[in-house]
């Protein structure tokens, strides 16, 4: 390692990326993602980057992305969770039964009661948290390796879901509940713009706040132009994304049906766009929550410290056993949230819901830069990882790649991503 | 005779069949430095880890300021104002110096979020005192040299106003200059009335820094002597042969 004195001038020689202080690894991923999208767009004669496909891609990614944020914490603490797909199925089964039979019939609320979706969600969250905490207890206190506990969980919860529902598809789900699925619940143009403006303002405020906090402690800050550039890029990305979603019109037949359902007839020539799906808003909320947890709370600090050096964490007075319970409980809660999104998107609970999701979720976290050796990983990386995985899969399907070949490619990409990561870390000297 | 700051009586602990510490009694007074000497595997680290809460003793008693205390976890030890620099340093390599310094005791904003800026500023202040050359504040400690890492571990033990300080080979990775700074630090802390357990293999250094030294061999205490009563050769004899120095000599 160079001494600080020699490192300082070298820093100035670096390119503008250094001034922007962006994570080069993240930049690499964004670059790869953009290349991937452009390549698919060419191969599909421009069908890949249409508002319609971007909209679909986004809502297809949400469920895996939500779970991937939790998987980051699990992997950072050197554990693994193979049971998330099965846990999602159990949560989905519990919620499907709660909203279609338990609450309306057994509790006598009747179908369509306004409380049903919320009580259902509460039931799902409790299911996920309790099962997750139980996994965490077995791992943290009973010292059973997480690989074994969750491998068992993979079999157990998949089939508990089967027993609960007798393997049957349960639906249709509650109308309000379906809002969380994507297509059936979008904000529409105006609300989407409002959300976009709020997001831009929040970003600018965040950047400014961080700069002010640094200055108040006399720390070095980025040059002002770099800060402004960052703000402009972020703002443009947010507004651009919303503009795309707002330009995808709801098909007129579907619109007409929506009017019919309300007992009205659609005016001639009426059009409306989907706008931001509620499920995506939910993902954004989860991402913000998890990022704050990781970076700004003691719990997050302890998660990363434990991943970096479990003994040191213990000697610092951190209760690493309880921490494990909390991490798996959080993972369970996120599985429940994903179950809401996934079943709402299908408008029913099906027996095979979430099958193989554990692999997609782990792959998303790992492609997103979470190191299996522990201590390293980011929430936004995992979400980007999920997006890359989903784009790869949808893109190949659109191009018409054979199903077996699709999986072969995804497998190779996963291994390559980790290899590139290892080489990158060696080069930059990071762990 | 004043009540000792720390009094460890008849401490024993075994790992499997091995008696790592066997019926050892040592004490420490305020403003005193007590050295622990002994060959590799003598049980020095194990003994002080019992005091720091990393291990639970099998038998024996610990008194702090004359009152018996139970220390079952590192937290219990911290509650008694006992701070430790471990031989392994116990740093989370993926976190920066400030996060390590405040690990388990983060400074928070009024909203309950960790206050990284404040912690970094505090770290800067204390590092300026301990190791003025230390500049790598925002890098993970895995990117630091062995000596720099040791400085972080020392800073962590000193920052929180310990009354009892345990230093397990604190200068093992330090350069001549940095070692001298630690020696000065030990003197300064001693003047402030701290009690310090110091472990080192450097008998010469120990003769200079310590008021008393306790020598261990194979888990047992050979003897505790005042440094002015013995020669370096006497101590070497205790370490190697496990013999008490003959008073006549
Ligand atoms: N966690 C443990 N499990 C099993 N045996 C242990 C453990 N910790 C220490 N020991 C054993 O206890 C004995 C004393 O070890 P200890 O680390 O206290 O020695 P030490 O005096 O600090 O040596 P050194 O000078 O090399 O640091 C050794 O025989 C060691 O193998
Ligand atoms: Mg030792």
mmCIF file of N, CA, C and O in Angstrom, chain B residues 67-108:
data_model
loop_
_atom_site.group_PDB
_atom_site.id
_atom_site.type_symbol
_atom_site.label_atom_id
_atom_site.label_comp_id
_atom_site.label_asym_id
_atom_site.label_seq_id
_atom_site.Cartn_x
_atom_site.Cartn_y
_atom_site.Cartn_z
ATOM 1 N N UNK B 67 -15.269 -5.134 45.313
ATOM 2 C CA UNK B 67 -16.589 -5.773 45.201
ATOM 3 C C UNK B 67 -16.527 -6.913 44.191
ATOM 4 O O UNK B 67 -15.978 -6.757 43.106
ATOM 5 N N UNK B 68 -17.100 -8.060 44.560
ATOM 6 C CA UNK B 68 -17.077 -9.173 43.609
ATOM 7 C C UNK B 68 -17.997 -8.878 42.428
ATOM 8 O O UNK B 68 -19.103 -8.363 42.598
ATOM 9 N N UNK B 69 -17.519 -9.176 41.238
ATOM 10 C CA UNK B 69 -18.326 -8.927 40.034
ATOM 11 C C UNK B 69 -18.416 -10.204 39.203
ATOM 12 O O UNK B 69 -17.557 -11.069 39.274
ATOM 13 N N UNK B 70 -19.510 -10.295 38.439
ATOM 14 C CA UNK B 70 -19.611 -11.388 37.473
ATOM 15 C C UNK B 70 -19.395 -10.804 36.085
ATOM 16 O O UNK B 70 -20.061 -9.845 35.703
ATOM 17 N N UNK B 71 -18.457 -11.372 35.368
ATOM 18 C CA UNK B 71 -18.193 -10.908 34.009
ATOM 19 C C UNK B 71 -18.449 -12.076 33.067
ATOM 20 O O UNK B 71 -17.665 -13.004 32.978
ATOM 21 N N UNK B 72 -19.596 -12.030 32.425
ATOM 22 C CA UNK B 72 -19.967 -13.128 31.536
ATOM 23 C C UNK B 72 -19.906 -12.758 30.066
ATOM 24 O O UNK B 72 -20.109 -13.596 29.201
ATOM 25 N N UNK B 73 -19.692 -11.479 29.787
ATOM 26 C CA UNK B 73 -19.676 -11.053 28.386
ATOM 27 C C UNK B 73 -18.814 -9.808 28.275
ATOM 28 O O UNK B 73 -18.539 -9.139 29.281
ATOM 29 N N UNK B 74 -18.379 -9.484 27.067
ATOM 30 C CA UNK B 74 -17.601 -8.259 26.881
ATOM 31 C C UNK B 74 -18.347 -7.026 27.386
ATOM 32 O O UNK B 74 -17.744 -6.080 27.862
ATOM 33 N N UNK B 75 -19.679 -7.063 27.289
ATOM 34 C CA UNK B 75 -20.461 -5.939 27.780
ATOM 35 C C UNK B 75 -20.308 -5.752 29.283
ATOM 36 O O UNK B 75 -20.205 -4.625 29.780
ATOM 37 N N UNK B 76 -20.326 -6.875 30.016
ATOM 38 C CA UNK B 76 -20.153 -6.807 31.467
ATOM 39 C C UNK B 76 -18.826 -6.140 31.800
ATOM 40 O O UNK B 76 -18.735 -5.324 32.717
ATOM 41 N N UNK B 77 -17.792 -6.520 31.057
ATOM 42 C CA UNK B 77 -16.466 -5.953 31.315
ATOM 43 C C UNK B 77 -16.470 -4.451 31.037
ATOM 44 O O UNK B 77 -15.946 -3.655 31.820
ATOM 45 N N UNK B 78 -17.096 -4.059 29.929
ATOM 46 C CA UNK B 78 -17.156 -2.636 29.609
ATOM 47 C C UNK B 78 -17.905 -1.865 30.686
ATOM 48 O O UNK B 78 -17.547 -0.742 31.014
ATOM 49 N N UNK B 79 -18.945 -2.495 31.234
ATOM 50 C CA UNK B 79 -19.698 -1.837 32.295
ATOM 51 C C UNK B 79 -18.825 -1.588 33.522
ATOM 52 O O UNK B 79 -19.113 -0.695 34.320
ATOM 53 N N UNK B 80 -17.780 -2.382 33.697
ATOM 54 C CA UNK B 80 -16.841 -2.170 34.804
ATOM 55 C C UNK B 80 -15.688 -1.260 34.383
ATOM 56 O O UNK B 80 -14.669 -1.187 35.082
ATOM 57 N N UNK B 81 -15.835 -0.595 33.240
ATOM 58 C CA UNK B 81 -14.782 0.273 32.704
ATOM 59 C C UNK B 81 -13.491 -0.467 32.401
ATOM 60 O O UNK B 81 -12.400 0.048 32.596
ATOM 61 N N UNK B 82 -13.653 -1.699 31.955
ATOM 62 C CA UNK B 82 -12.493 -2.478 31.529
ATOM 63 C C UNK B 82 -12.430 -2.431 30.005
ATOM 64 O O UNK B 82 -13.406 -2.764 29.336
ATOM 65 N N UNK B 83 -11.314 -1.975 29.467
ATOM 66 C CA UNK B 83 -11.142 -1.951 28.014
ATOM 67 C C UNK B 83 -9.966 -2.830 27.635
ATOM 68 O O UNK B 83 -8.994 -2.940 28.390
ATOM 69 N N UNK B 84 -10.058 -3.431 26.473
ATOM 70 C CA UNK B 84 -9.051 -4.419 26.093
ATOM 71 C C UNK B 84 -8.517 -4.186 24.690
ATOM 72 O O UNK B 84 -9.279 -3.896 23.772
ATOM 73 N N UNK B 85 -7.212 -4.292 24.555
ATOM 74 C CA UNK B 85 -6.610 -4.382 23.225
ATOM 75 C C UNK B 85 -6.218 -5.838 23.066
ATOM 76 O O UNK B 85 -5.330 -6.334 23.759
ATOM 77 N N UNK B 86 -6.928 -6.537 22.181
ATOM 78 C CA UNK B 86 -6.667 -7.961 22.022
ATOM 79 C C UNK B 86 -5.432 -8.189 21.168
ATOM 80 O O UNK B 86 -5.106 -7.376 20.292
ATOM 81 N N UNK B 87 -4.816 -9.333 21.425
ATOM 82 C CA UNK B 87 -3.638 -9.702 20.644
ATOM 83 C C UNK B 87 -3.982 -9.772 19.155
ATOM 84 O O UNK B 87 -3.207 -9.380 18.300
ATOM 85 N N UNK B 88 -5.208 -10.249 18.864
ATOM 86 C CA UNK B 88 -5.648 -10.353 17.470
ATOM 87 C C UNK B 88 -6.256 -9.043 16.970
ATOM 88 O O UNK B 88 -6.755 -8.986 15.856
ATOM 89 N N UNK B 89 -6.276 -8.025 17.827
ATOM 90 C CA UNK B 89 -6.806 -6.694 17.541
ATOM 91 C C UNK B 89 -8.330 -6.640 17.480
ATOM 92 O O UNK B 89 -8.928 -5.660 17.843
ATOM 93 N N UNK B 90 -8.982 -7.720 17.018
ATOM 94 C CA UNK B 90 -10.446 -7.767 16.981
ATOM 95 C C UNK B 90 -11.025 -6.579 16.230
ATOM 96 O O UNK B 90 -11.850 -5.832 16.747
ATOM 97 N N UNK B 91 -10.584 -6.401 14.998
ATOM 98 C CA UNK B 91 -11.137 -5.348 14.149
ATOM 99 C C UNK B 91 -11.980 -5.984 13.051
ATOM 100 O O UNK B 91 -11.667 -7.070 12.572
ATOM 101 N N UNK B 92 -13.050 -5.295 12.666
ATOM 102 C CA UNK B 92 -13.822 -5.735 11.503
ATOM 103 C C UNK B 92 -13.144 -5.134 10.273
ATOM 104 O O UNK B 92 -13.209 -3.928 10.043
ATOM 105 N N UNK B 93 -12.493 -5.985 9.498
ATOM 106 C CA UNK B 93 -11.634 -5.516 8.403
ATOM 107 C C UNK B 93 -12.371 -4.722 7.331
ATOM 108 O O UNK B 93 -11.774 -3.918 6.632
ATOM 109 N N UNK B 94 -13.657 -4.993 7.174
ATOM 110 C CA UNK B 94 -14.404 -4.349 6.092
ATOM 111 C C UNK B 94 -14.901 -2.959 6.472
ATOM 112 O O UNK B 94 -15.438 -2.253 5.631
ATOM 113 N N UNK B 95 -14.734 -2.578 7.738
ATOM 114 C CA UNK B 95 -15.213 -1.265 8.168
ATOM 115 C C UNK B 95 -14.044 -0.301 8.340
ATOM 116 O O UNK B 95 -12.904 -0.725 8.513
ATOM 117 N N UNK B 96 -14.340 0.996 8.316
ATOM 118 C CA UNK B 96 -13.268 1.973 8.462
ATOM 119 C C UNK B 96 -12.886 2.156 9.935
ATOM 120 O O UNK B 96 -13.498 1.567 10.828
ATOM 121 N N UNK B 97 -11.864 2.968 10.145
ATOM 122 C CA UNK B 97 -11.324 3.137 11.497
ATOM 123 C C UNK B 97 -12.391 3.619 12.476
ATOM 124 O O UNK B 97 -12.523 3.087 13.579
ATOM 125 N N UNK B 98 -13.176 4.612 12.049
ATOM 126 C CA UNK B 98 -14.166 5.177 12.961
ATOM 127 C C UNK B 98 -15.215 4.139 13.353
ATOM 128 O O UNK B 98 -15.585 4.028 14.524
ATOM 129 N N UNK B 99 -15.691 3.376 12.373
ATOM 130 C CA UNK B 99 -16.710 2.360 12.676
ATOM 131 C C UNK B 99 -16.163 1.326 13.647
ATOM 132 O O UNK B 99 -16.873 0.839 14.521
ATOM 133 N N UNK B 100 -14.886 0.996 13.504
ATOM 134 C CA UNK B 100 -14.274 0.050 14.419
ATOM 135 C C UNK B 100 -14.101 0.634 15.807
ATOM 136 O O UNK B 100 -14.363 -0.024 16.805
ATOM 137 N N UNK B 101 -13.678 1.882 15.834
ATOM 138 C CA UNK B 101 -13.440 2.515 17.127
ATOM 139 C C UNK B 101 -14.718 2.550 17.961
ATOM 140 O O UNK B 101 -14.709 2.311 19.151
ATOM 141 N N UNK B 102 -15.829 2.820 17.294
ATOM 142 C CA UNK B 102 -17.087 2.971 18.019
ATOM 143 C C UNK B 102 -17.962 1.727 17.960
ATOM 144 O O UNK B 102 -19.123 1.783 18.326
ATOM 145 N N UNK B 103 -17.415 0.615 17.470
ATOM 146 C CA UNK B 103 -18.232 -0.583 17.303
ATOM 147 C C UNK B 103 -18.873 -1.011 18.625
ATOM 148 O O UNK B 103 -18.190 -1.189 19.623
ATOM 149 N N UNK B 104 -20.181 -1.139 18.600
ATOM 150 C CA UNK B 104 -20.911 -1.510 19.810
ATOM 151 C C UNK B 104 -21.295 -0.308 20.655
ATOM 152 O O UNK B 104 -22.075 -0.421 21.590
ATOM 153 N N UNK B 105 -20.726 0.859 20.334
ATOM 154 C CA UNK B 105 -21.024 2.076 21.108
ATOM 155 C C UNK B 105 -21.130 3.279 20.185
ATOM 156 O O UNK B 105 -20.564 4.345 20.445
ATOM 157 N N UNK B 106 -21.845 3.101 19.088
ATOM 158 C CA UNK B 106 -21.922 4.133 18.063
ATOM 159 C C UNK B 106 -22.513 5.426 18.620
ATOM 160 O O UNK B 106 -23.410 5.399 19.470
ATOM 161 N N UNK B 107 -21.993 6.540 18.127
ATOM 162 C CA UNK B 107 -22.619 7.825 18.418
ATOM 163 C C UNK B 107 -23.812 7.947 17.493
ATOM 164 O O UNK B 107 -23.749 7.553 16.333
ATOM 165 N N UNK B 108 -24.910 8.479 18.007
ATOM 166 C CA UNK B 108 -26.096 8.581 17.163
ATOM 167 C C UNK B 108 -26.616 10.005 17.115
ATOM 168 O O UNK B 108 -26.354 10.816 18.006
#
